[in-house]
């Protein structure tokens, strides 16, 4: 069982909730919240890419892949203090597929943009600042996949 009472009467508020903020300060806080942007909602995101395969015969192919993506800057925290940066991202690869084995040359985050998965505000007891785990920068590599079936 519970009871909820809401009032704008300051005297009654003191009797019901002696330590709570005044009704007027609650309304002011609600107005301030209305001015904030919705967190984690980037105004624009999008991407495009392609995969193109060339048949070399005898079960061999060359596969190329290219992906581009974009995300606008957006707020991360409810208070709008944490921010996710705008990101432009390009990934690409070219692979020689020989049936049981595939040799690939690939690149991820080719523009080497700073990307992080959050921007959490830390309390003063932890020194303040933010906790923002970073994603890897540019990664270029060669990969050999094989099947033993």
Backbone as CSV, one residue per row, in Angstrom:
resi,resn,N_x,N_y,N_z,CA_x,CA_y,CA_z,C_x,C_y,C_z
1,UNK,0.857,-1.162,0.000,0.000,0.000,0.000,0.902,1.223,0.000
2,UNK,0.552,2.223,-0.802,1.303,3.472,-0.776,0.368,4.634,-1.060
3,UNK,0.838,5.793,-0.695,0.075,7.018,-0.898,1.007,8.040,-1.520
4,UNK,0.526,8.763,-2.530,1.300,9.815,-3.162,0.532,11.114,-3.048
5,UNK,1.229,12.152,-2.613,0.614,13.471,-2.498,1.531,14.471,-3.179
6,UNK,0.991,15.289,-4.041,1.740,16.357,-4.691,1.047,17.666,-4.370
7,UNK,1.863,18.650,-3.971,1.272,19.938,-3.623,2.218,21.068,-3.985
8,UNK,1.651,22.223,-4.303,2.451,23.428,-4.495,2.371,24.332,-3.268
9,UNK,1.655,23.903,-2.251,1.529,24.652,-1.004,2.782,24.422,-0.167
10,UNK,3.583,25.478,0.022,4.868,25.351,0.714,4.697,24.906,2.176
11,UNK,3.710,25.427,2.874,3.483,25.041,4.259,3.126,23.569,4.399
12,UNK,2.240,23.080,3.537,1.851,21.671,3.567,3.031,20.785,3.171
13,UNK,3.813,21.267,2.249,4.992,20.511,1.818,5.936,20.283,2.989
14,UNK,6.142,21.291,3.820,7.022,21.157,4.992,6.509,20.092,5.956
15,UNK,5.205,19.989,6.090,4.634,18.980,6.991,4.777,17.578,6.423
16,UNK,4.534,17.440,5.118,4.557,16.111,4.499,5.981,15.621,4.223
17,UNK,6.837,16.517,3.715,8.203,16.140,3.345,9.168,17.213,3.847
18,UNK,9.552,17.165,5.093,10.352,18.253,5.665,11.715,18.454,4.994
19,UNK,12.327,17.422,4.455,13.669,17.553,3.855,13.633,17.687,2.339
20,UNK,12.508,17.595,1.725,12.411,17.647,0.262,12.545,19.079,-0.236
21,UNK,13.007,19.256,-1.475,13.077,20.600,-2.041,11.671,21.184,-2.189
22,UNK,11.607,22.499,-2.259,10.308,23.152,-2.396,9.659,22.783,-3.721
23,UNK,8.346,22.843,-3.805,7.668,22.551,-5.068,8.158,23.455,-6.197
24,UNK,8.468,24.701,-5.876,8.909,25.637,-6.919,10.285,25.265,-7.451
25,UNK,11.161,24.783,-6.567,12.483,24.366,-7.062,12.362,23.082,-7.885
26,UNK,11.379,22.240,-7.566,11.133,21.042,-8.391,10.660,21.440,-9.787
27,UNK,9.761,22.421,-9.854,9.289,22.896,-11.161,10.424,23.525,-11.954
28,UNK,11.296,24.261,-11.285,12.440,24.882,-11.952,13.350,23.790,-12.528
29,UNK,13.589,22.733,-11.757,14.423,21.619,-12.224,13.808,20.953,-13.448
30,UNK,12.480,20.821,-13.471,11.805,20.223,-14.622,11.989,21.101,-15.860
31,UNK,11.917,22.421,-15.698,12.128,23.335,-16.822,13.549,23.223,-17.347
32,UNK,14.514,23.088,-16.442,15.907,22.930,-16.872,16.090,21.614,-17.626
33,UNK,15.435,20.549,-17.178,15.524,19.263,-17.865,14.965,19.340,-19.278
34,UNK,13.912,20.131,-19.475,13.315,20.261,-20.808,14.297,20.865,-21.808
35,UNK,15.266,21.651,-21.331,16.236,22.296,-22.203,17.351,21.337,-22.642
36,UNK,17.469,20.179,-21.993,18.534,19.230,-22.315,18.202,18.447,-23.579
37,UNK,19.241,17.991,-24.255,19.087,17.142,-25.436,18.989,15.681,-25.002
38,UNK,18.314,14.883,-25.799,18.182,13.455,-25.505,19.552,12.801,-25.650
39,UNK,20.031,12.081,-24.620,21.361,11.475,-24.706,21.407,10.322,-25.706
40,UNK,22.600,10.160,-26.298,22.913,9.066,-27.230,22.067,9.091,-28.501
41,UNK,21.521,10.251,-28.836,20.707,10.388,-30.043,21.413,11.349,-30.992
42,UNK,22.239,10.805,-31.875,22.964,11.630,-32.834,21.981,12.164,-33.876
43,UNK,22.094,13.455,-34.228,21.186,14.008,-35.235,21.250,13.259,-36.574
44,UNK,22.454,12.854,-36.986,22.610,12.121,-38.244,23.581,10.964,-38.075
45,UNK,23.185,9.801,-38.553,24.079,8.657,-38.670,23.808,8.026,-40.018
46,UNK,24.800,7.369,-40.559,24.584,6.715,-41.839,25.840,6.008,-42.287
47,UNK,25.713,5.292,-43.353,26.854,4.576,-43.886,26.543,3.985,-45.242
48,UNK,27.599,3.566,-45.909,27.460,2.923,-47.218,28.664,2.005,-47.401
49,UNK,28.494,1.044,-48.230,29.592,0.136,-48.491,29.303,-0.754,-49.676
50,UNK,30.300,-1.535,-50.030,30.093,-2.490,-51.116,31.001,-3.692,-50.919
51,UNK,30.598,-4.777,-51.527,31.415,-5.981,-51.632,31.440,-6.340,-53.101
52,UNK,32.641,-6.569,-53.632,32.768,-6.901,-55.046,33.654,-8.134,-55.154
53,UNK,33.184,-9.131,-55.874,33.901,-10.388,-56.019,34.233,-10.626,-57.484
54,UNK,35.489,-10.990,-57.739,35.941,-11.340,-59.091,36.260,-12.830,-59.091
55,UNK,35.630,-13.567,-59.991,35.856,-15.007,-60.109,37.104,-15.243,-60.952
56,UNK,38.112,-15.922,-60.384,39.355,-16.216,-61.087,39.338,-17.605,-61.722
57,UNK,38.258,-18.355,-61.506,38.175,-19.725,-62.014,38.822,-20.699,-61.049
58,UNK,38.616,-21.966,-61.260,39.153,-23.035,-60.405,38.797,-22.840,-58.935
59,UNK,37.622,-22.233,-58.638,37.163,-22.047,-57.264,37.874,-20.928,-56.518
60,UNK,38.611,-20.088,-57.238,39.335,-18.978,-56.602,38.621,-17.659,-56.901
61,UNK,38.611,-16.771,-55.905,38.000,-15.450,-56.082,38.863,-14.389,-55.403
62,UNK,38.677,-13.156,-55.854,39.224,-12.000,-55.151,38.012,-11.218,-54.651
63,UNK,37.952,-11.014,-53.352,36.830,-10.315,-52.741,37.319,-8.974,-52.185
64,UNK,36.647,-7.898,-52.576,36.972,-6.585,-52.028,35.779,-6.086,-51.227
65,UNK,36.086,-5.362,-50.170,35.035,-4.831,-49.308,35.429,-3.433,-48.881
66,UNK,34.449,-2.523,-48.868,34.667,-1.144,-48.425,33.432,-0.694,-47.665
67,UNK,33.628,-0.100,-46.491,32.517,0.421,-45.685,32.872,1.805,-45.166
68,UNK,31.918,2.710,-45.280,32.047,4.056,-44.729,30.875,4.275,-43.780
69,UNK,31.137,4.876,-42.625,30.041,5.215,-41.714,30.302,6.576,-41.075
70,UNK,29.211,7.225,-40.690,29.263,8.551,-40.077,28.299,8.580,-38.899
71,UNK,28.732,9.256,-37.826,27.854,9.522,-36.685,28.130,10.950,-36.226
72,UNK,27.080,11.764,-36.117,27.226,13.125,-35.612,27.573,13.120,-34.133
73,UNK,28.064,14.251,-33.690,28.317,14.467,-32.262,26.987,14.334,-31.519
74,UNK,27.029,13.723,-30.331,25.808,13.598,-29.533,26.174,13.605,-28.049
75,UNK,25.196,13.940,-27.230,25.414,13.914,-25.793,25.322,12.475,-25.307
76,UNK,26.131,12.147,-24.292,26.158,10.789,-23.784,25.400,10.651,-22.463
77,UNK,25.506,11.651,-21.603,24.891,11.565,-20.280,23.573,12.328,-20.236
78,UNK,22.727,11.975,-19.296,21.440,12.654,-19.131,21.607,14.145,-18.867
79,UNK,22.699,14.520,-18.176,22.938,15.927,-17.846,23.549,16.696,-19.011
80,UNK,23.864,16.020,-20.118,24.500,16.597,-21.310,25.936,17.043,-21.047
81,UNK,26.540,16.597,-19.945,27.949,16.926,-19.692,28.879,16.019,-20.490
82,UNK,28.528,14.753,-20.640,29.329,13.829,-21.433,28.935,13.912,-22.901
83,UNK,29.937,13.871,-23.787,29.696,14.044,-25.220,30.434,12.964,-26.006
84,UNK,29.764,12.407,-27.007,30.411,11.502,-27.963,30.792,12.329,-29.190
85,UNK,32.060,12.242,-29.600,32.531,13.008,-30.752,31.896,12.527,-32.047
86,UNK,31.904,13.408,-33.029,31.524,13.030,-34.395,32.566,12.023,-34.897
87,UNK,32.116,11.022,-35.647,33.027,9.997,-36.153,32.771,9.760,-37.634
88,UNK,33.845,9.748,-38.400,33.844,9.282,-39.793,34.715,8.030,-39.792
89,UNK,34.215,6.922,-40.302,34.938,5.660,-40.196,34.982,4.964,-41.549
90,UNK,36.167,4.463,-41.906,36.328,3.687,-43.145,37.021,2.380,-42.808
91,UNK,36.438,1.267,-43.253,37.035,-0.065,-43.160,37.115,-0.620,-44.577
92,UNK,38.181,-1.366,-44.886,38.325,-1.936,-46.230,39.138,-3.219,-46.151
93,UNK,38.944,-4.073,-47.143,39.757,-5.289,-47.234,39.768,-5.807,-48.655
94,UNK,40.809,-6.585,-48.948,40.884,-7.332,-50.202,41.375,-8.729,-49.825
95,UNK,40.733,-9.744,-50.382,41.041,-11.120,-49.985,41.136,-12.020,-51.204
96,UNK,42.118,-12.902,-51.170,42.244,-13.949,-52.175,41.710,-15.224,-51.543
97,UNK,40.602,-15.747,-52.106,39.944,-16.935,-51.579,40.287,-18.103,-52.492
98,UNK,40.982,-19.095,-51.939,41.414,-20.254,-52.724,40.692,-21.531,-52.300
99,UNK,39.468,-21.409,-51.832,38.710,-22.584,-51.395,38.922,-22.844,-49.921
100,UNK,39.932,-23.664,-49.596,40.199,-23.994,-48.192,40.958,-22.890,-47.449
101,UNK,41.587,-21.986,-48.177,42.381,-20.931,-47.538,42.010,-19.572,-48.126
102,UNK,42.043,-18.566,-47.264,41.786,-17.186,-47.682,42.860,-16.296,-47.075
103,UNK,43.505,-15.509,-47.933,44.517,-14.561,-47.495,43.942,-13.164,-47.677
104,UNK,43.899,-12.395,-46.577,43.265,-11.071,-46.601,44.236,-9.993,-46.151
105,UNK,44.137,-8.840,-46.794,44.770,-7.609,-46.347,43.621,-6.709,-45.932
106,UNK,43.636,-6.211,-44.680,42.491,-5.445,-44.199,42.944,-4.203,-43.445
107,UNK,42.025,-3.249,-43.364,42.251,-2.044,-42.576,40.956,-1.647,-41.889
108,UNK,41.060,-1.291,-40.610,39.893,-0.831,-39.849,40.220,0.556,-39.290
109,UNK,39.205,1.416,-39.222,39.384,2.794,-38.759,40.541,3.444,-39.522
110,UNK,40.480,3.364,-40.838,41.576,3.844,-41.678,41.825,5.350,-41.545
111,UNK,40.832,6.108,-41.127,41.029,7.541,-40.907,41.658,7.822,-39.544
112,UNK,41.848,6.767,-38.739,42.486,6.848,-37.424,41.804,7.870,-36.516
113,UNK,40.479,7.849,-36.521,39.714,8.789,-35.692,39.587,8.280,-34.265
114,UNK,39.599,9.215,-33.328,39.389,8.877,-31.923,37.929,8.472,-31.748
115,UNK,37.717,7.280,-31.227,36.364,6.786,-30.967,36.336,6.245,-29.547
116,UNK,35.335,6.643,-28.794,35.202,6.100,-27.456,33.764,5.705,-27.209
117,UNK,33.603,4.719,-26.314,32.303,4.111,-26.104,31.475,4.735,-25.003
118,UNK,31.942,5.834,-24.433,31.185,6.485,-23.379,31.924,7.719,-22.901
119,UNK,31.278,8.510,-22.105,31.891,9.702,-21.511,31.211,9.932,-20.178
120,UNK,31.557,9.101,-19.215,30.908,9.116,-17.912,31.609,10.088,-16.972
121,UNK,30.844,10.955,-16.343,31.391,11.925,-15.399,31.749,11.210,-14.098
122,UNK,32.963,11.448,-13.603,33.406,10.823,-12.352,33.174,11.775,-11.181
123,UNK,32.845,11.234,-10.014,32.624,12.087,-8.843,33.938,12.690,-8.350
124,UNK,33.829,13.765,-7.596,35.004,14.436,-7.036,35.810,13.488,-6.154
125,UNK,35.146,12.533,-5.489,35.849,11.585,-4.614,36.834,10.712,-5.398
126,UNK,36.644,10.607,-6.723,37.570,9.856,-7.579,38.464,10.793,-8.384
127,UNK,38.467,12.054,-8.018,39.327,13.016,-8.708,38.631,13.815,-9.787
128,UNK,37.341,13.576,-9.989,36.603,14.300,-11.025,36.995,13.820,-12.409
129,UNK,36.703,14.622,-13.413,37.028,14.254,-14.792,36.004,13.303,-15.377
130,UNK,36.454,12.531,-16.369,35.562,11.594,-17.044,36.242,10.248,-17.231
131,UNK,35.423,9.229,-17.438,35.890,7.906,-17.831,35.388,7.684,-19.243
132,UNK,36.313,7.594,-20.192,35.944,7.460,-21.603,36.810,6.369,-22.241
133,UNK,36.356,5.113,-22.227,37.169,4.036,-22.806,37.330,4.219,-24.310
134,UNK,38.566,4.156,-24.779,38.870,4.374,-26.197,38.779,3.082,-26.992
135,UNK,38.315,3.215,-28.234,38.370,2.105,-29.190,39.755,2.126,-29.843
136,UNK,40.128,1.067,-30.486,41.425,0.998,-31.151,41.491,2.047,-32.251
137,UNK,42.697,2.548,-32.467,42.933,3.437,-33.597,43.026,2.626,-34.879
138,UNK,43.738,3.164,-35.868,43.884,2.469,-37.153,44.506,1.097,-36.929
139,UNK,43.923,0.086,-37.572,44.448,-1.275,-37.530,44.589,-1.750,-38.970
140,UNK,45.802,-2.158,-39.341,46.062,-2.714,-40.664,46.711,-4.063,-40.444
141,UNK,46.273,-5.065,-41.194,46.841,-6.383,-40.970,46.653,-7.333,-42.134
142,UNK,47.277,-8.470,-41.970,47.148,-9.577,-42.922,46.604,-10.759,-42.134
143,UNK,45.658,-11.467,-42.733,45.041,-12.603,-42.051,45.016,-13.796,-42.999
144,UNK,45.347,-14.956,-42.472,45.248,-16.202,-43.217,44.249,-17.084,-42.503
145,UNK,43.178,-17.452,-43.206,42.173,-18.379,-42.661,42.275,-19.666,-43.457
146,UNK,42.158,-20.764,-42.749,42.187,-22.050,-43.441,41.181,-22.999,-42.829
147,UNK,40.743,-23.960,-43.609,39.811,-24.974,-43.150,40.461,-26.339,-43.320
148,UNK,40.326,-27.201,-42.318,40.924,-28.531,-42.363,39.902,-29.625,-42.593
149,UNK,38.792,-29.268,-43.200,37.741,-30.263,-43.454,37.983,-31.005,-44.729
